[in-house]
């Protein structure tokens, strides 16, 4: 599975959009981008995933560049409860039983300030 | 609906003993994965099961093993416990295998080896 690079930490003001970048320059055609977050002392929470098109759900938006070498997770209106570690993960999937492990890196510590 | 249930929540064992942890996935979920989380190594993938078959395995010694039952419930076992096995063990379930499914994590079992 391709490696990802994320900033160690980021700050965001409450009510503003939080834009979390992720670099995955070695991503291959069969690798999906996933985002999870982990709030202190809880299990990770799935946020969103995508292959090449931009995706949006009730939690966030995922913007993937055209060359797929980087992506950005957008939390449109950050709240204090969004303070967490955010993990960008690239996972191989070729259909059926051919898929890779969900491998977590160090992630980005996002702190939302009042 | 009920989430992923892990039992017990906390466990204290002595070095050299063995331990079995249990995970009940969300109803209808057929894939179960296990992770170890420590402050130094972060979240590390142990193994993943789908329909009672191990689909993926992480880089852990043979002392770590798991299995999945026909009702999708899973157990992991660690034999000959070492102090370094102290960690939060997380279980995650998914509806199916492959890219289209996010994983839902449980709250984990906190294992302390003394």
Short mmCIF file of C-alpha atoms in Angstrom, two decimals:
data_model
loop_
_atom_site.label_atom_id
_atom_site.label_comp_id
_atom_site.label_asym_id
_atom_site.label_seq_id
_atom_site.Cartn_x
_atom_site.Cartn_y
_atom_site.Cartn_z
CA UNK A 1 0.00 0.00 0.00
CA UNK A 2 1.22 3.51 -0.83
CA UNK A 3 2.57 5.62 2.00
CA UNK A 4 0.99 8.91 3.01
CA UNK A 5 2.48 12.11 4.41
CA UNK A 6 0.49 14.39 6.68
CA UNK A 7 1.44 17.43 8.76
CA UNK A 8 2.01 16.53 12.39
CA UNK A 9 -0.42 19.12 13.71
CA UNK A 10 -2.81 21.86 12.64
CA UNK A 11 -4.96 24.47 14.32
CA UNK A 12 -8.36 25.76 13.30
CA UNK A 13 -10.77 28.34 14.72
CA UNK A 14 -14.20 27.12 15.69
CA UNK A 15 -16.74 27.75 12.94
CA UNK A 16 -14.12 27.96 10.22
CA UNK A 17 -13.34 25.31 7.65
CA UNK A 18 -10.57 22.88 8.53
CA UNK A 19 -8.55 21.75 5.51
CA UNK A 20 -6.34 18.76 6.22
CA UNK A 21 -3.84 17.87 3.47
CA UNK A 22 -2.44 14.47 2.64
CA UNK A 23 0.29 13.57 0.19
CA UNK A 24 0.24 10.14 -1.47
CA UNK A 25 2.51 10.66 -4.45
CA UNK A 26 3.12 6.93 -5.04
CA UNK A 27 -0.55 5.98 -5.17
CA UNK A 28 -1.51 3.44 -7.80
CA UNK A 29 -4.68 3.11 -9.85
CA UNK A 30 -6.26 0.54 -7.56
CA UNK A 31 -5.66 2.39 -4.32
CA UNK A 32 -8.39 4.26 -2.51
CA UNK A 33 -7.95 7.17 -0.11
CA UNK A 34 -9.62 6.81 3.28
CA UNK A 35 -9.92 9.26 6.15
CA UNK A 36 -10.48 8.27 9.75
CA UNK A 37 -10.24 10.25 12.96
CA UNK A 38 -9.62 9.27 16.54
CA UNK A 39 -10.82 11.28 19.46
CA UNK A 40 -8.87 10.69 22.64
CA UNK A 41 -9.52 7.30 24.26
CA UNK A 42 -12.01 6.21 21.59
CA UNK A 43 -11.70 3.87 18.63
CA UNK A 44 -11.09 5.47 15.21
CA UNK A 45 -14.14 6.77 13.37
CA UNK A 46 -14.62 6.42 9.62
CA UNK A 47 -15.10 9.78 7.87
CA UNK A 48 -15.00 9.35 4.11
CA UNK A 49 -13.21 7.62 1.26
CA UNK A 50 -12.76 8.01 -2.49
CA UNK A 51 -10.90 6.80 -5.56
CA UNK A 52 -10.57 9.73 -7.94
CA UNK A 53 -13.74 11.78 -7.76
CA UNK A 54 -14.44 14.30 -5.05
CA UNK A 55 -16.75 12.98 -2.37
CA UNK A 56 -19.03 14.61 0.18
CA UNK A 57 -21.05 13.24 3.05
CA UNK A 58 -22.65 14.63 6.18
CA UNK A 59 -19.33 14.84 7.97
CA UNK A 60 -16.85 16.13 5.42
CA UNK A 61 -15.71 16.58 1.84
CA UNK A 62 -12.79 14.83 0.20
CA UNK A 63 -10.98 16.60 -2.62
CA UNK A 64 -8.57 14.44 -4.65
CA UNK A 65 -6.27 16.11 -7.16
CA UNK A 66 -6.52 15.09 -10.78
CA UNK A 67 -3.21 13.23 -10.66
CA UNK A 68 -4.36 11.58 -7.41
CA UNK A 69 -1.05 12.36 -5.72
CA UNK A 70 -2.63 14.36 -2.94
CA UNK A 71 -5.97 14.96 -1.27
CA UNK A 72 -7.59 17.32 1.20
CA UNK A 73 -10.18 16.54 3.83
CA UNK A 74 -12.47 19.49 4.49
CA UNK A 75 -14.53 19.88 7.65
CA UNK A 76 -16.76 22.80 6.57
CA UNK A 77 -17.58 24.24 10.00
CA UNK A 78 -15.19 22.91 12.61
CA UNK A 79 -16.40 22.57 16.19
CA UNK A 80 -14.51 21.87 19.40
CA UNK A 81 -15.68 18.26 19.14
CA UNK A 82 -13.70 17.89 15.91
CA UNK A 83 -10.44 18.07 17.87
CA UNK A 84 -8.87 14.70 17.13
CA UNK A 85 -6.10 12.86 15.30
CA UNK A 86 -6.97 12.57 11.59
CA UNK A 87 -5.55 9.70 9.59
CA UNK A 88 -5.20 9.63 5.82
CA UNK A 89 -4.85 6.06 4.56
CA UNK A 90 -4.31 4.60 1.12
CA UNK A 91 -5.62 1.11 0.61
CA UNK A 92 -5.33 -1.22 -2.35
CA UNK A 93 -8.46 -2.80 -3.76
CA UNK A 94 -8.64 -4.80 -6.98
CA UNK A 95 -12.02 -6.40 -6.54
CA UNK A 96 -13.31 -9.49 -4.77
CA UNK A 97 -10.91 -10.77 -2.14
CA UNK A 98 -7.94 -8.85 -3.53
CA UNK A 99 -7.43 -5.94 -1.17
CA UNK A 100 -4.82 -4.56 1.16
CA UNK A 101 -4.63 -3.80 4.83
CA UNK A 102 -5.94 -0.59 6.37
CA UNK A 103 -2.62 0.78 7.61
CA UNK A 104 -2.63 3.80 9.92
CA UNK A 105 0.25 6.30 9.98
CA UNK A 106 0.89 8.94 12.60
CA UNK A 107 -1.89 11.24 11.42
CA UNK A 108 -2.50 14.96 11.94
CA UNK A 109 -3.46 16.29 15.35
CA UNK A 110 -6.18 18.85 14.65
CA UNK A 111 -6.91 21.28 17.45
CA UNK A 112 -10.01 23.44 17.12
CA UNK A 113 -9.85 26.63 19.19
CA UNK A 114 -12.80 28.65 20.51
CA UNK B 1 -28.31 -0.09 16.28
CA UNK B 2 -25.69 -1.66 18.51
CA UNK B 3 -22.08 -0.87 17.68
CA UNK B 4 -19.02 -3.07 17.79
CA UNK B 5 -18.77 -4.64 21.22
CA UNK B 6 -15.47 -5.64 22.74
CA UNK B 7 -15.09 -7.55 25.97
CA UNK B 8 -13.64 -7.17 28.46
CA UNK B 9 -12.97 -3.42 28.55
CA UNK B 10 -10.02 -3.74 30.89
CA UNK B 11 -7.75 -6.64 31.69
CA UNK B 12 -4.68 -7.14 33.84
CA UNK B 13 -2.53 -10.20 33.21
CA UNK B 14 0.81 -11.48 34.40
CA UNK B 15 3.78 -11.97 32.12
CA UNK B 16 3.76 -15.48 30.67
CA UNK B 17 0.00 -15.92 30.83
CA UNK B 18 -2.28 -16.07 27.83
CA UNK B 19 -5.33 -13.93 27.11
CA UNK B 20 -8.39 -14.09 24.87
CA UNK B 21 -10.23 -10.97 23.75
CA UNK B 22 -13.67 -10.99 22.18
CA UNK B 23 -15.30 -8.85 19.53
CA UNK B 24 -18.95 -8.85 18.44
CA UNK B 25 -19.38 -6.98 15.15
CA UNK B 26 -22.36 -4.90 14.11
CA UNK B 27 -25.23 -7.14 13.06
CA UNK B 28 -24.87 -7.96 9.38
CA UNK B 29 -21.15 -7.14 9.27
CA UNK B 30 -19.05 -10.04 8.08
CA UNK B 31 -15.54 -8.60 8.20
CA UNK B 32 -13.63 -8.16 11.46
CA UNK B 33 -10.18 -6.62 11.88
CA UNK B 34 -7.95 -6.31 14.92
CA UNK B 35 -5.47 -3.55 15.78
CA UNK B 36 -2.99 -2.91 18.55
CA UNK B 37 -2.48 0.67 19.69
CA UNK B 38 0.44 1.80 21.84
CA UNK B 39 1.84 5.30 22.47
CA UNK B 40 5.12 4.42 20.78
CA UNK B 41 3.94 2.48 17.72
CA UNK B 42 0.51 3.95 17.13
CA UNK B 43 -2.20 1.82 15.50
CA UNK B 44 -0.82 -1.40 14.09
CA UNK B 45 -2.80 -3.90 12.05
CA UNK B 46 -2.95 -7.43 13.45
CA UNK B 47 -5.28 -9.40 11.16
CA UNK B 48 -8.55 -9.33 9.28
CA UNK B 49 -11.18 -12.03 8.91
CA UNK B 50 -14.04 -12.43 6.49
CA UNK B 51 -16.39 -15.41 6.49
CA UNK B 52 -14.22 -17.24 9.02
CA UNK B 53 -11.11 -16.94 6.83
CA UNK B 54 -8.08 -14.80 7.58
CA UNK B 55 -7.75 -12.35 4.66
CA UNK B 56 -4.83 -10.21 5.76
CA UNK B 57 -2.18 -10.41 8.45
CA UNK B 58 0.13 -7.84 10.00
CA UNK B 59 3.72 -8.25 11.15
CA UNK B 60 3.20 -9.70 14.58
CA UNK B 61 4.78 -12.83 16.09
CA UNK B 62 2.93 -16.13 16.12
CA UNK B 63 1.94 -15.56 19.75
CA UNK B 64 -0.85 -13.41 18.34
CA UNK B 65 -3.65 -15.39 16.75
CA UNK B 66 -7.27 -14.94 15.95
CA UNK B 67 -10.33 -16.63 14.61
CA UNK B 68 -13.82 -15.81 13.42
CA UNK B 69 -16.93 -17.83 14.07
CA UNK B 70 -19.86 -18.53 11.76
CA UNK B 71 -21.88 -15.74 13.41
CA UNK B 72 -19.02 -13.31 12.52
CA UNK B 73 -17.96 -12.87 16.15
CA UNK B 74 -14.21 -12.92 16.52
CA UNK B 75 -11.63 -13.64 19.17
CA UNK B 76 -7.96 -12.90 19.36
CA UNK B 77 -5.53 -14.72 21.57
CA UNK B 78 -2.12 -13.73 22.83
CA UNK B 79 -0.02 -16.46 24.37
CA UNK B 80 3.02 -16.11 26.61
CA UNK B 81 2.32 -12.47 27.37
CA UNK B 82 5.18 -10.00 27.47
CA UNK B 83 5.28 -6.57 29.11
CA UNK B 84 5.38 -5.01 25.66
CA UNK B 85 1.97 -6.48 24.85
CA UNK B 86 0.37 -3.91 27.11
CA UNK B 87 -1.81 -1.91 24.75
CA UNK B 88 -5.27 -0.95 23.65
CA UNK B 89 -6.62 -3.68 21.37
CA UNK B 90 -9.22 -2.46 18.91
CA UNK B 91 -11.63 -4.43 16.82
CA UNK B 92 -13.34 -3.07 13.73
CA UNK B 93 -16.14 -4.51 11.65
CA UNK B 94 -17.25 -3.88 8.10
CA UNK B 95 -20.25 -4.96 6.08
CA UNK B 96 -18.13 -6.56 3.40
CA UNK B 97 -14.65 -6.73 2.08
CA UNK B 98 -13.02 -4.30 -0.26
CA UNK B 99 -13.04 -0.62 -0.90
CA UNK B 100 -16.69 0.24 -0.71
CA UNK B 101 -17.01 -0.31 3.00
CA UNK B 102 -15.84 1.76 5.92
CA UNK B 103 -14.87 0.13 9.17
CA UNK B 104 -16.63 0.76 12.48
CA UNK B 105 -14.37 0.45 15.49
CA UNK B 106 -15.20 -0.66 19.00
CA UNK B 107 -13.99 1.10 22.13
CA UNK B 108 -11.24 -1.44 22.65
CA UNK B 109 -9.87 -3.67 25.38
CA UNK B 110 -7.15 -2.13 27.51
CA UNK B 111 -4.66 -4.90 28.34
CA UNK B 112 -2.03 -4.36 31.01
CA UNK B 113 0.68 -6.97 31.46
CA UNK B 114 2.52 -6.86 34.78
#
